Short mmCIF file of C-alpha atoms and ligand atoms in Angstrom, two decimals:
data_model
loop_
_atom_site.label_atom_id
_atom_site.label_comp_id
_atom_site.label_asym_id
_atom_site.label_seq_id
_atom_site.Cartn_x
_atom_site.Cartn_y
_atom_site.Cartn_z
CA UNK A 1 66.82 81.13 123.70
CA UNK A 2 66.80 85.29 124.11
CA UNK A 3 70.26 86.78 124.17
CA UNK A 4 71.50 89.89 125.88
CA UNK A 5 72.87 92.38 123.33
CA UNK A 6 75.86 93.08 123.37
CA UNK A 7 77.17 89.55 124.23
CA UNK A 8 79.33 86.53 122.89
CA UNK A 9 75.96 84.62 122.75
CA UNK A 10 73.99 87.27 120.78
CA UNK A 11 77.03 87.15 118.46
CA UNK A 12 76.78 83.83 118.05
CA UNK A 13 72.99 83.77 117.38
CA UNK A 14 73.33 86.44 114.87
CA UNK A 15 75.70 84.15 113.18
CA UNK A 16 73.18 81.27 113.22
CA UNK A 17 70.24 83.39 111.92
CA UNK A 18 72.74 84.55 108.82
CA UNK A 19 73.15 81.28 108.07
CA UNK A 20 69.70 80.17 108.09
CA UNK A 21 68.61 82.72 105.94
CA UNK A 22 67.97 82.23 102.27
CA UNK A 23 67.93 86.07 101.65
CA UNK A 24 71.54 86.91 102.77
CA UNK A 25 72.72 83.51 100.80
CA UNK A 26 71.12 85.02 97.82
CA UNK A 27 72.04 88.89 98.47
CA UNK A 28 75.39 88.35 99.95
CA UNK A 29 76.84 85.65 97.45
CA UNK A 30 79.21 88.00 96.02
CA UNK A 31 80.72 89.24 99.04
CA UNK A 32 84.28 88.47 99.10
CA UNK A 33 85.63 91.43 100.73
CA UNK A 34 86.53 90.06 104.01
CA UNK A 35 85.51 89.79 107.78
CA UNK A 36 83.54 92.61 109.21
CA UNK A 37 83.90 93.82 112.90
CA UNK A 38 81.30 95.68 114.86
CA UNK A 39 82.31 97.83 117.78
CA UNK A 40 79.57 98.88 120.64
CA UNK A 41 81.30 101.74 122.38
CA UNK A 42 81.17 101.99 125.98
CA UNK A 43 77.89 103.05 127.90
CA UNK A 44 78.60 103.14 131.88
CA UNK A 45 75.08 104.55 132.08
CA UNK A 46 73.73 101.46 131.39
CA UNK A 47 76.70 99.41 132.79
CA UNK A 48 78.95 98.65 129.83
CA UNK A 49 82.16 100.04 130.94
CA UNK A 50 83.96 98.96 128.09
CA UNK A 51 83.78 98.78 124.31
CA UNK A 52 82.45 95.23 123.03
CA UNK A 53 83.57 93.81 119.71
CA UNK A 54 82.08 91.42 117.59
CA UNK A 55 83.68 89.64 114.52
CA UNK A 56 81.92 88.21 111.58
CA UNK A 57 83.72 86.39 109.00
CA UNK A 58 81.65 86.70 106.22
CA UNK A 59 82.14 85.03 102.43
CA UNK A 60 80.16 84.49 99.72
CA UNK A 61 76.62 84.49 101.51
CA UNK A 62 77.61 82.65 104.36
CA UNK A 63 79.21 83.60 107.97
CA UNK A 64 82.08 81.21 108.55
CA UNK A 65 82.50 82.48 112.47
CA UNK A 66 80.74 84.79 114.67
CA UNK A 67 82.11 85.60 118.05
CA UNK A 68 82.87 88.57 120.18
CA UNK A 69 86.28 89.94 119.98
CA UNK A 70 89.00 92.47 121.40
CA UNK A 71 89.44 95.67 119.82
CA UNK A 72 92.67 94.67 118.60
CA UNK A 73 90.91 91.71 116.69
CA UNK A 74 88.47 93.76 115.42
CA UNK A 75 90.80 96.47 114.25
CA UNK A 76 92.37 93.54 111.82
CA UNK A 77 89.02 93.22 109.90
CA UNK A 78 89.01 95.13 106.67
CA UNK A 79 85.71 96.68 107.56
CA UNK A 80 85.10 97.93 111.17
CA UNK A 81 81.92 99.64 112.01
CA UNK A 82 81.67 101.31 115.35
CA UNK A 83 78.54 103.07 116.88
CA UNK A 84 77.14 103.85 120.23
CA UNK A 85 74.69 101.31 121.98
CA UNK A 86 71.83 103.37 121.01
CA UNK A 87 72.78 103.37 117.62
CA UNK A 88 72.94 99.76 117.40
CA UNK A 89 69.80 99.20 118.98
CA UNK A 90 67.94 101.35 116.17
CA UNK A 91 69.91 99.52 113.52
CA UNK A 92 68.62 96.13 115.34
CA UNK A 93 65.27 97.14 115.52
CA UNK A 94 65.20 98.52 112.08
CA UNK A 95 64.52 102.19 112.63
CA UNK A 96 67.98 103.23 111.32
CA UNK A 97 68.94 102.08 107.86
CA UNK A 98 72.75 100.83 107.92
CA UNK A 99 73.96 103.07 105.09
CA UNK A 100 72.03 106.29 106.46
CA UNK A 101 73.32 105.89 109.65
CA UNK A 102 76.99 105.76 108.19
CA UNK A 103 76.36 109.08 106.10
CA UNK A 104 74.80 110.93 109.21
CA UNK A 105 77.72 109.97 111.38
CA UNK A 106 75.64 107.82 113.90
CA UNK A 107 77.65 104.67 112.43
CA UNK A 108 81.33 105.15 111.71
CA UNK A 109 83.19 102.94 109.31
CA UNK A 110 86.89 102.26 109.03
CA UNK A 111 87.29 100.65 105.43
CA UNK A 112 85.86 101.46 101.90
CA UNK A 113 82.57 102.66 101.72
CA UNK A 114 82.07 102.08 98.01
CA UNK A 115 82.46 98.46 98.80
CA UNK A 116 79.93 98.65 100.90
CA UNK A 117 77.61 100.43 98.82
CA UNK A 118 78.39 97.97 95.97
CA UNK A 119 76.94 95.29 98.53
CA UNK A 120 74.05 97.47 99.72
CA UNK A 121 71.52 94.33 99.36
CA UNK A 122 74.04 92.25 101.57
CA UNK A 123 74.22 95.08 104.30
CA UNK A 124 70.43 95.47 104.33
CA UNK A 125 69.73 91.60 104.37
CA UNK A 126 72.54 91.59 107.34
CA UNK A 127 70.52 94.33 109.37
CA UNK A 128 67.19 92.39 108.74
CA UNK A 129 68.78 89.14 110.21
CA UNK A 130 70.42 91.25 113.19
CA UNK A 131 66.38 91.75 113.83
CA UNK A 132 65.70 88.36 114.05
CA UNK A 133 67.58 87.65 116.66
CA UNK A 134 65.64 87.09 120.02
CA UNK A 135 67.19 89.87 121.63
CA UNK A 136 67.27 91.40 125.24
CA UNK A 137 68.48 94.84 125.24
CA UNK A 138 71.01 95.48 128.15
CA UNK A 139 69.02 98.49 128.98
CA UNK A 140 65.84 96.67 129.23
CA UNK A 141 66.67 93.80 130.91
CA UNK B 1 42.74 117.77 109.97
CA UNK B 2 46.13 118.27 108.18
CA UNK B 3 48.26 115.73 109.97
CA UNK B 4 51.31 115.51 107.50
CA UNK B 5 54.36 116.01 110.19
CA UNK B 6 57.69 117.18 109.16
CA UNK B 7 59.93 114.07 109.16
CA UNK B 8 62.78 114.29 111.37
CA UNK B 9 66.09 115.76 110.18
CA UNK B 10 69.51 116.72 110.89
CA UNK B 11 71.45 119.62 109.10
CA UNK B 12 75.13 120.32 109.17
CA UNK B 13 77.32 123.21 107.88
CA UNK B 14 80.28 124.21 109.78
CA UNK B 15 82.08 126.21 107.11
CA UNK B 16 82.63 129.77 107.22
CA UNK B 17 81.60 131.66 104.15
CA UNK B 18 83.49 134.64 102.96
CA UNK B 19 82.36 136.42 99.59
CA UNK B 20 83.08 139.10 97.39
CA UNK B 21 85.03 140.22 94.33
CA UNK B 22 89.03 140.29 95.62
CA UNK B 23 88.42 138.13 98.77
CA UNK B 24 91.01 136.06 97.77
CA UNK B 25 93.42 139.05 98.90
CA UNK B 26 92.34 138.68 102.31
CA UNK B 27 93.11 134.96 103.17
CA UNK B 28 95.72 136.04 105.45
CA UNK B 29 93.36 137.38 107.63
CA UNK B 30 91.32 133.92 107.61
CA UNK B 31 94.43 132.20 108.72
CA UNK B 32 94.85 134.70 111.77
CA UNK B 33 91.43 133.73 112.77
CA UNK B 34 92.21 130.28 112.79
CA UNK B 35 95.30 130.72 114.51
CA UNK B 36 97.69 129.70 111.63
CA UNK B 37 100.84 131.27 110.52
CA UNK B 38 102.20 129.00 107.58
CA UNK B 39 100.09 128.36 104.55
CA UNK B 40 100.59 125.47 102.12
CA UNK B 41 98.98 126.16 98.73
CA UNK B 42 97.45 123.50 96.74
CA UNK B 43 96.49 123.91 93.23
CA UNK B 44 96.95 122.80 89.48
CA UNK B 45 99.66 124.31 87.09
CA UNK B 46 96.64 125.96 85.19
CA UNK B 47 95.70 127.83 88.05
CA UNK B 48 98.90 128.89 89.47
CA UNK B 49 99.60 130.26 85.94
CA UNK B 50 96.27 131.98 85.72
CA UNK B 51 96.87 135.70 86.52
CA UNK B 52 95.67 138.45 88.75
CA UNK B 53 93.28 136.79 91.03
CA UNK B 54 95.95 134.24 91.97
CA UNK B 55 98.77 137.05 92.26
CA UNK B 56 96.73 138.96 94.48
CA UNK B 57 96.16 135.88 96.77
CA UNK B 58 99.88 135.12 96.70
CA UNK B 59 100.72 138.92 97.50
CA UNK B 60 98.28 139.00 100.32
CA UNK B 61 99.92 135.72 101.79
CA UNK B 62 103.28 137.44 102.07
CA UNK B 63 105.76 136.04 104.27
CA UNK B 64 103.04 133.53 105.32
CA UNK B 65 102.96 131.38 102.39
CA UNK B 66 105.31 128.04 103.46
CA UNK B 67 105.04 126.49 99.91
CA UNK B 68 103.05 125.92 96.72
CA UNK B 69 101.91 122.39 95.35
CA UNK B 70 100.58 122.67 91.94
CA UNK B 71 100.81 119.11 90.78
CA UNK B 72 97.44 118.04 91.31
CA UNK B 73 95.62 116.46 88.11
CA UNK B 74 92.18 115.74 87.22
CA UNK B 75 91.81 112.40 88.77
CA UNK B 76 93.85 113.15 91.83
CA UNK B 77 95.07 110.04 93.82
CA UNK B 78 96.70 108.63 96.72
CA UNK B 79 100.19 109.28 95.53
CA UNK B 80 99.68 113.06 94.96
CA UNK B 81 98.02 113.46 98.18
CA UNK B 82 100.99 111.58 100.09
CA UNK B 83 103.62 113.83 98.04
CA UNK B 84 101.78 116.96 99.08
CA UNK B 85 101.59 116.04 102.48
CA UNK B 86 105.11 115.19 102.86
CA UNK B 87 106.04 118.62 101.13
CA UNK B 88 103.71 120.34 103.46
CA UNK B 89 105.32 118.83 106.69
CA UNK B 90 108.61 119.49 105.28
CA UNK B 91 107.56 123.31 104.80
CA UNK B 92 106.30 123.47 108.57
CA UNK B 93 102.84 124.52 106.72
CA UNK B 94 100.00 124.66 109.84
CA UNK B 95 97.07 124.95 107.40
CA UNK B 96 96.31 124.20 103.70
CA UNK B 97 94.63 126.76 101.44
CA UNK B 98 93.39 125.25 98.40
CA UNK B 99 92.73 127.14 94.91
CA UNK B 100 90.88 125.10 92.31
CA UNK B 101 88.12 122.88 90.96
CA UNK B 102 86.56 119.78 92.78
CA UNK B 103 90.02 117.61 92.24
CA UNK B 104 92.27 120.18 93.57
CA UNK B 105 89.65 120.75 96.85
CA UNK B 106 89.55 117.08 97.36
CA UNK B 107 93.28 116.96 97.07
CA UNK B 108 93.55 119.63 99.71
CA UNK B 109 91.21 117.75 102.13
CA UNK B 110 93.35 114.68 101.98
CA UNK B 111 96.47 116.57 102.35
CA UNK B 112 95.00 117.88 105.64
CA UNK B 113 94.22 114.43 106.81
CA UNK B 114 97.86 112.97 106.03
CA UNK B 115 99.46 115.97 107.24
CA UNK B 116 97.71 115.93 110.65
CA UNK B 117 97.67 112.20 111.38
CA UNK B 118 101.07 111.15 109.74
CA UNK B 119 101.32 107.97 107.46
CA UNK B 120 99.50 107.69 103.82
CA UNK B 121 96.16 108.84 103.07
CA UNK B 122 95.09 105.12 102.59
CA UNK B 123 95.39 104.44 105.94
CA UNK B 124 92.82 106.96 107.08
CA UNK B 125 90.09 105.89 104.48
CA UNK B 126 86.68 105.47 106.05
CA UNK B 127 83.61 107.10 107.21
CA UNK B 128 83.71 109.45 110.24
CA UNK B 129 86.67 107.84 111.54
CA UNK B 130 88.72 110.64 112.47
CA UNK B 131 89.11 111.46 115.73
CA UNK B 132 88.64 115.12 115.53
CA UNK B 133 89.29 118.43 113.84
CA UNK B 134 92.07 118.26 111.16
CA UNK B 135 94.58 120.48 109.72
CA UNK B 136 92.78 123.81 109.17
CA UNK B 137 91.51 124.13 105.51
CA UNK B 138 90.68 127.42 103.78
CA UNK B 139 89.21 126.87 100.17
CA UNK B 140 89.26 129.31 97.06
CA UNK B 141 86.85 127.51 94.62
CA UNK B 142 87.59 128.46 90.90
CA UNK B 143 84.79 126.76 89.05
CA UNK B 144 80.81 127.61 90.10
CA UNK B 145 80.19 123.75 90.05
CA UNK B 146 81.30 121.06 92.61
CA UNK B 147 80.46 123.00 95.95
CA UNK B 148 83.28 120.94 97.42
CA UNK B 149 84.02 123.96 99.65
CA UNK B 150 81.38 123.04 101.76
CA UNK B 151 81.10 119.30 101.65
CA UNK B 152 82.67 116.61 103.97
CA UNK B 153 83.28 114.35 100.87
CA UNK B 154 86.98 113.65 99.09
CA UNK B 155 86.73 111.65 96.13
CA UNK B 156 90.50 109.79 95.78
CA UNK B 157 91.45 107.67 92.71
CA UNK B 158 93.19 104.51 94.02
CA UNK B 159 95.74 103.68 90.99
CA UNK B 160 96.40 100.30 92.61
CA UNK B 161 92.63 99.18 92.25
CA UNK B 162 91.78 101.70 89.10
CA UNK B 163 88.92 103.11 90.80
CA UNK B 164 87.51 106.10 92.88
CA UNK B 165 87.21 105.97 96.68
CA UNK B 166 85.30 108.30 98.78
CA UNK B 167 86.62 109.56 102.11
CA UNK B 168 83.45 110.78 103.96
CA UNK B 169 83.97 112.43 107.29
CA UNK B 170 82.46 115.30 109.24
CA UNK B 171 86.06 116.26 110.18
CA UNK B 172 86.84 117.05 106.60
CA UNK B 173 84.60 119.94 106.08
CA UNK B 174 86.98 122.68 105.28
CA UNK B 175 87.18 125.60 108.15
CA UNK B 176 86.87 128.68 105.42
CA UNK B 177 85.26 128.93 101.94
CA UNK B 178 86.52 132.06 100.37
CA UNK B 179 84.09 132.84 97.12
CA UNK B 180 86.11 135.05 95.04
CA UNK B 181 84.52 135.60 91.67
CA UNK B 182 87.68 137.05 89.97
CA UNK B 183 88.95 133.36 90.24
CA UNK B 184 86.35 132.66 87.59
CA UNK B 185 87.09 135.23 85.23
CA UNK B 186 88.97 133.21 82.73
CA UNK B 187 86.89 130.29 82.65
CA UNK B 188 85.75 129.21 79.16
CA UNK B 189 82.33 128.94 78.13
CA UNK B 190 81.94 125.20 77.89
CA UNK B 191 83.33 124.75 81.48
CA UNK B 192 81.10 127.37 82.79
CA UNK B 193 78.12 125.50 81.30
CA UNK B 194 78.98 122.06 82.22
CA UNK B 195 80.22 122.84 85.81
CA UNK B 196 76.99 125.34 86.38
CA UNK B 197 74.74 122.57 85.32
CA UNK B 198 76.33 120.22 87.88
CA UNK B 199 75.53 122.76 90.35
CA UNK B 200 71.77 122.73 89.07
CA UNK B 201 71.86 119.05 89.48
CA UNK B 202 72.96 119.30 92.94
CA UNK B 203 70.09 121.63 93.49
CA UNK B 204 67.55 119.29 91.71
CA UNK B 205 68.65 116.36 93.39
CA UNK B 206 68.90 117.67 96.92
CA UNK B 207 65.20 118.64 96.06
CA UNK B 208 64.30 115.16 95.27
CA UNK B 209 66.38 113.12 97.51
CA UNK B 210 65.02 110.84 99.89
CA UNK B 211 67.10 112.78 102.43
CA UNK B 212 65.53 116.26 101.44
CA UNK B 213 64.80 118.60 104.52
CA UNK B 214 63.75 122.12 104.88
CA UNK B 215 66.77 123.78 104.85
CA UNK B 216 68.36 121.89 102.26
CA UNK B 217 65.50 122.75 100.25
CA UNK B 218 65.50 126.66 100.94
CA UNK B 219 69.09 126.30 99.90
CA UNK B 220 68.49 124.37 96.36
CA UNK B 221 65.65 126.61 95.24
CA UNK B 222 67.84 129.76 95.74
CA UNK B 223 70.32 127.94 93.60
CA UNK B 224 68.08 127.46 90.90
CA UNK B 225 66.67 130.74 90.94
CA UNK B 226 70.28 132.15 90.89
CA UNK B 227 71.60 129.88 88.52
CA UNK B 228 68.45 130.42 86.11
CA UNK B 229 69.00 133.89 85.98
CA UNK B 230 72.75 134.35 85.93
CA UNK B 231 74.52 131.19 84.43
CA UNK B 232 73.25 132.15 80.80
CA UNK B 233 75.08 135.57 81.58
CA UNK B 234 78.55 134.14 83.22
CA UNK B 235 78.39 131.70 80.19
CA UNK B 236 78.01 134.67 77.62
CA UNK B 237 79.91 137.07 79.05
CA UNK B 238 82.90 135.33 80.76
CA UNK B 239 84.42 138.47 82.32
CA UNK B 240 80.80 139.74 83.96
CA UNK B 241 81.66 139.80 87.48
CA UNK B 242 78.43 140.02 88.47
CA UNK B 243 77.36 137.01 87.11
CA UNK B 244 80.38 135.01 88.31
CA UNK B 245 79.64 136.08 91.56
CA UNK B 246 75.89 134.95 91.50
CA UNK B 247 76.91 131.79 89.87
CA UNK B 248 79.52 131.15 92.51
CA UNK B 249 77.40 131.81 95.44
CA UNK B 250 74.91 129.45 94.08
CA UNK B 251 77.02 126.62 93.67
CA UNK B 252 78.12 126.90 97.20
CA UNK B 253 74.62 126.99 98.10
CA UNK B 254 73.61 123.68 96.20
CA UNK B 255 77.10 122.22 97.70
CA UNK B 256 75.92 122.90 101.39
CA UNK B 257 72.00 121.49 100.22
CA UNK B 258 73.48 118.08 98.78
CA UNK B 259 75.99 117.66 101.30
CA UNK B 260 73.04 117.02 103.79
CA UNK B 261 70.19 115.83 101.49
CA UNK B 262 72.68 113.83 99.18
CA UNK B 263 72.17 113.29 95.67
CA UNK B 264 70.22 110.83 93.56
CA UNK B 265 69.97 108.79 90.48
CA UNK B 266 71.22 111.17 88.12
CA UNK B 267 74.84 111.50 89.76
CA UNK B 268 74.57 107.83 89.97
CA UNK B 269 74.36 107.58 86.27
CA UNK B 270 76.75 110.52 85.55
CA UNK B 271 79.27 108.61 87.65
CA UNK B 272 78.89 105.46 85.70
CA UNK B 273 79.23 107.56 82.22
CA UNK B 274 82.29 109.28 84.09
CA UNK B 275 83.66 105.74 84.53
CA UNK B 276 82.76 103.92 81.82
CA UNK B 277 82.70 106.48 78.89
CA UNK B 278 84.65 109.32 80.34
CA UNK B 279 81.98 111.57 80.10
CA UNK B 280 82.84 115.19 82.02
CA UNK B 281 80.69 114.95 85.18
CA UNK B 282 78.98 118.02 84.75
CA UNK B 283 77.93 117.34 81.15
CA UNK B 284 76.66 113.78 81.98
CA UNK B 285 74.49 115.22 84.72
CA UNK B 286 73.15 117.78 82.38
CA UNK B 287 72.08 115.45 79.71
CA UNK B 288 70.61 112.90 82.16
CA UNK B 289 68.93 115.02 84.80
CA UNK B 290 65.64 116.02 82.57
CA UNK B 291 65.17 112.23 81.54
CA UNK B 292 65.73 111.28 85.32
CA UNK B 293 63.27 114.04 86.44
CA UNK B 294 60.63 112.93 84.35
CA UNK B 295 61.22 109.13 85.44
CA UNK B 296 60.70 110.21 88.97
CA UNK B 297 57.72 112.33 88.04
CA UNK B 298 56.09 109.22 86.92
CA UNK B 299 56.08 107.74 90.87
CA UNK B 300 55.69 111.21 92.48
CA UNK B 301 53.94 113.56 90.31
CA UNK B 302 54.26 116.56 93.07
CA UNK B 303 58.11 115.97 93.34
CA UNK B 304 59.10 119.29 91.44
CA UNK B 305 55.90 121.45 92.51
CA UNK B 306 58.14 123.76 94.82
CA UNK B 307 60.94 124.16 91.99
CA UNK B 308 58.15 125.24 89.65
CA UNK B 309 56.66 127.56 91.78
CA UNK B 310 60.49 129.11 92.56
CA UNK B 311 61.18 129.32 88.45
CA UNK B 312 57.60 130.82 88.22
CA UNK B 313 56.63 127.84 85.97
CA UNK B 314 52.98 125.94 86.09
CA UNK B 315 53.66 122.71 87.11
CA UNK B 316 56.43 120.14 88.11
CA UNK B 317 56.79 118.73 84.86
CA UNK B 318 57.66 121.90 83.24
CA UNK B 319 61.08 121.98 85.42
CA UNK B 320 62.43 119.14 83.46
CA UNK B 321 61.92 121.26 80.42
CA UNK B 322 63.42 124.13 82.14
CA UNK B 323 66.32 122.23 82.67
CA UNK B 324 66.61 120.88 79.13
CA UNK B 325 66.09 124.26 77.65
CA UNK B 326 69.04 125.70 80.04
CA UNK B 327 71.34 122.99 78.29
CA UNK B 328 70.35 124.03 74.95
CA UNK B 329 70.90 127.80 75.74
CA UNK B 330 74.35 126.98 77.05
CA UNK B 331 75.28 124.98 73.85
CA UNK B 332 75.78 121.55 75.57
CA UNK B 333 74.59 118.24 73.90
CA UNK B 334 71.40 116.75 75.36
CA UNK B 335 71.87 113.46 74.24
CA UNK B 336 74.68 111.01 74.92
CA UNK B 337 74.59 110.00 71.39
CA UNK B 338 75.61 113.53 70.54
CA UNK B 339 78.18 113.58 73.46
CA UNK B 340 79.98 110.60 71.53
CA UNK B 341 78.99 107.74 73.95
CA UNK B 342 78.60 104.34 72.43
CA UNK B 343 75.05 102.92 72.70
CA UNK B 344 76.64 99.58 73.31
CA UNK B 345 78.30 100.65 76.45
CA UNK B 346 74.89 101.47 78.14
CA UNK B 347 74.77 98.19 79.78
CA UNK B 348 77.86 98.79 81.65
CA UNK B 349 76.76 102.31 82.57
CA UNK B 350 73.47 100.80 84.14
CA UNK B 351 76.05 98.24 86.11
CA UNK B 352 78.08 101.03 87.41
CA UNK B 353 75.17 103.14 88.21
CA UNK B 354 73.58 100.46 90.17
CA UNK B 355 76.68 100.23 92.30
CA UNK B 356 77.00 103.66 93.41
CA UNK B 357 75.83 105.12 96.57
CA UNK B 358 73.91 108.30 95.24
CA UNK B 359 71.05 105.63 93.61
CA UNK B 360 70.24 104.80 97.36
CA UNK B 361 68.57 108.47 97.89
CA UNK B 362 66.50 108.47 94.67
CA UNK B 363 63.02 108.74 95.41
CA UNK B 364 61.91 106.36 92.94
CA UNK B 365 63.57 103.50 93.98
CA UNK B 366 65.60 101.36 91.68
CA UNK B 367 68.01 98.38 92.32
CA UNK B 368 68.66 96.45 89.49
CA UNK B 369 70.61 97.39 86.29
CA UNK B 370 67.61 96.20 83.89
CA UNK B 371 65.48 98.75 85.81
CA UNK B 372 67.08 102.08 84.36
CA UNK B 373 68.00 100.51 80.93
CA UNK B 374 65.09 102.07 79.29
CA UNK B 375 65.81 105.45 80.91
CA UNK B 376 69.62 105.27 79.68
CA UNK B 377 68.22 104.41 76.04
CA UNK B 378 66.20 107.44 76.31
CA UNK B 379 69.10 109.36 77.82
CA UNK B 380 71.17 108.23 74.54
CA UNK B 381 68.72 108.93 71.97
CA UNK B 382 66.70 111.96 73.40
CA UNK B 383 63.11 112.21 73.71
FE1 FE2 C 401 78.12 116.77 91.09
#
């Protein structure tokens, strides 16, 4: 079923795609650095009046839970990535490679970059999983 | 019909550059331009005792000097930054003036962040999360190598986890880089050689990086031209102010190039060699670079044609020979074997290199440690 991005339903679908991915199971198997949260910053021009948070509890190639979250919850994850709606769309569509997005300032990371780089394969696999979610973008709905 | 389009790119360089012999004496004027009145000076004990250029800086700052922190070490870390930030706050400083090599400059960047935001620098580690401009920062580099005076990264050692971490943020670019060659006059030839080769590596890697762009290309090509002409002079004549000036500008240009274009596999290997075998950064780059270039050329034969043209050489592969020739001229070892690295440590170096972010931008993609083992063996033994 198609899910609107961003939404709780989309986040849960993302979690299911991750857990169905043999590629992520393999490339993410050494990830023990904790949960990752994503923030889509508010974009009133497309009707998003507040920041939207997503929380992924990732561990050893598995997504133990995936749900929307408050900003306070997102802050508690060891890694929090924040970006504007348009850049998330580019990541999901595969036109913005996540680490390149970080380096060029389109994505902002709270946490230790070197850990992300050490698990670059897992990060790329997550982006590929996001691309597989049947997505309706909020501004195209 | 020619159809090869320029790929999209962005280029950022917000640092004011002031260059000239004796320019360190005018830091006070640069402070005024930034609206600052009390400078906290960050340096190391060696530079603080180093002579006329430093004395001129202190004299020029006069009553605007709020305090001096000279406790920066080679692998400066969280504790040193926090201590410096506390001293700066207690001294009522409103700007930081860093005088030194990469470690001092990166410590200065960390102090600017901790001073502005409070708490420990540990609380502010990340990528582009700082909300706005930080404590104003004026930097006077004392080597012609790192280019850190024009970059947005600080490498900070975490003594708890025993590894280096990166603070990467567009808000930590220094405000002003003061390039005063008088600070380099006492630099010993081996340090001139290895730091200079680091700058050459920044330029070459900016030229081959997957993030290369026309602006970084222009800066990098200018760097190799200047270094080719003046690095051997600065090495042979440490007090030659003209040579010091040209190499200082060259390393600055290379810094601006690679902070946008990034570096590649050579730096990944150098970082691995630094961590595993304690090989100094510039020397590791110098030894590895020609081999990495030949490795990349196998995949992209035209990769160094631009550089060859800039250096007046015939073909791209001659640029790798030029790099190796430069290292020989500067009396640097050209193999890891000669640099005292144990051959059985290469596996660990390969592992470390493949977890380094720099490898991501190499034009010939490499993902697994095994893929670079033959290359590392070449770097160890020489071709
Ligand atoms: Fe370097």
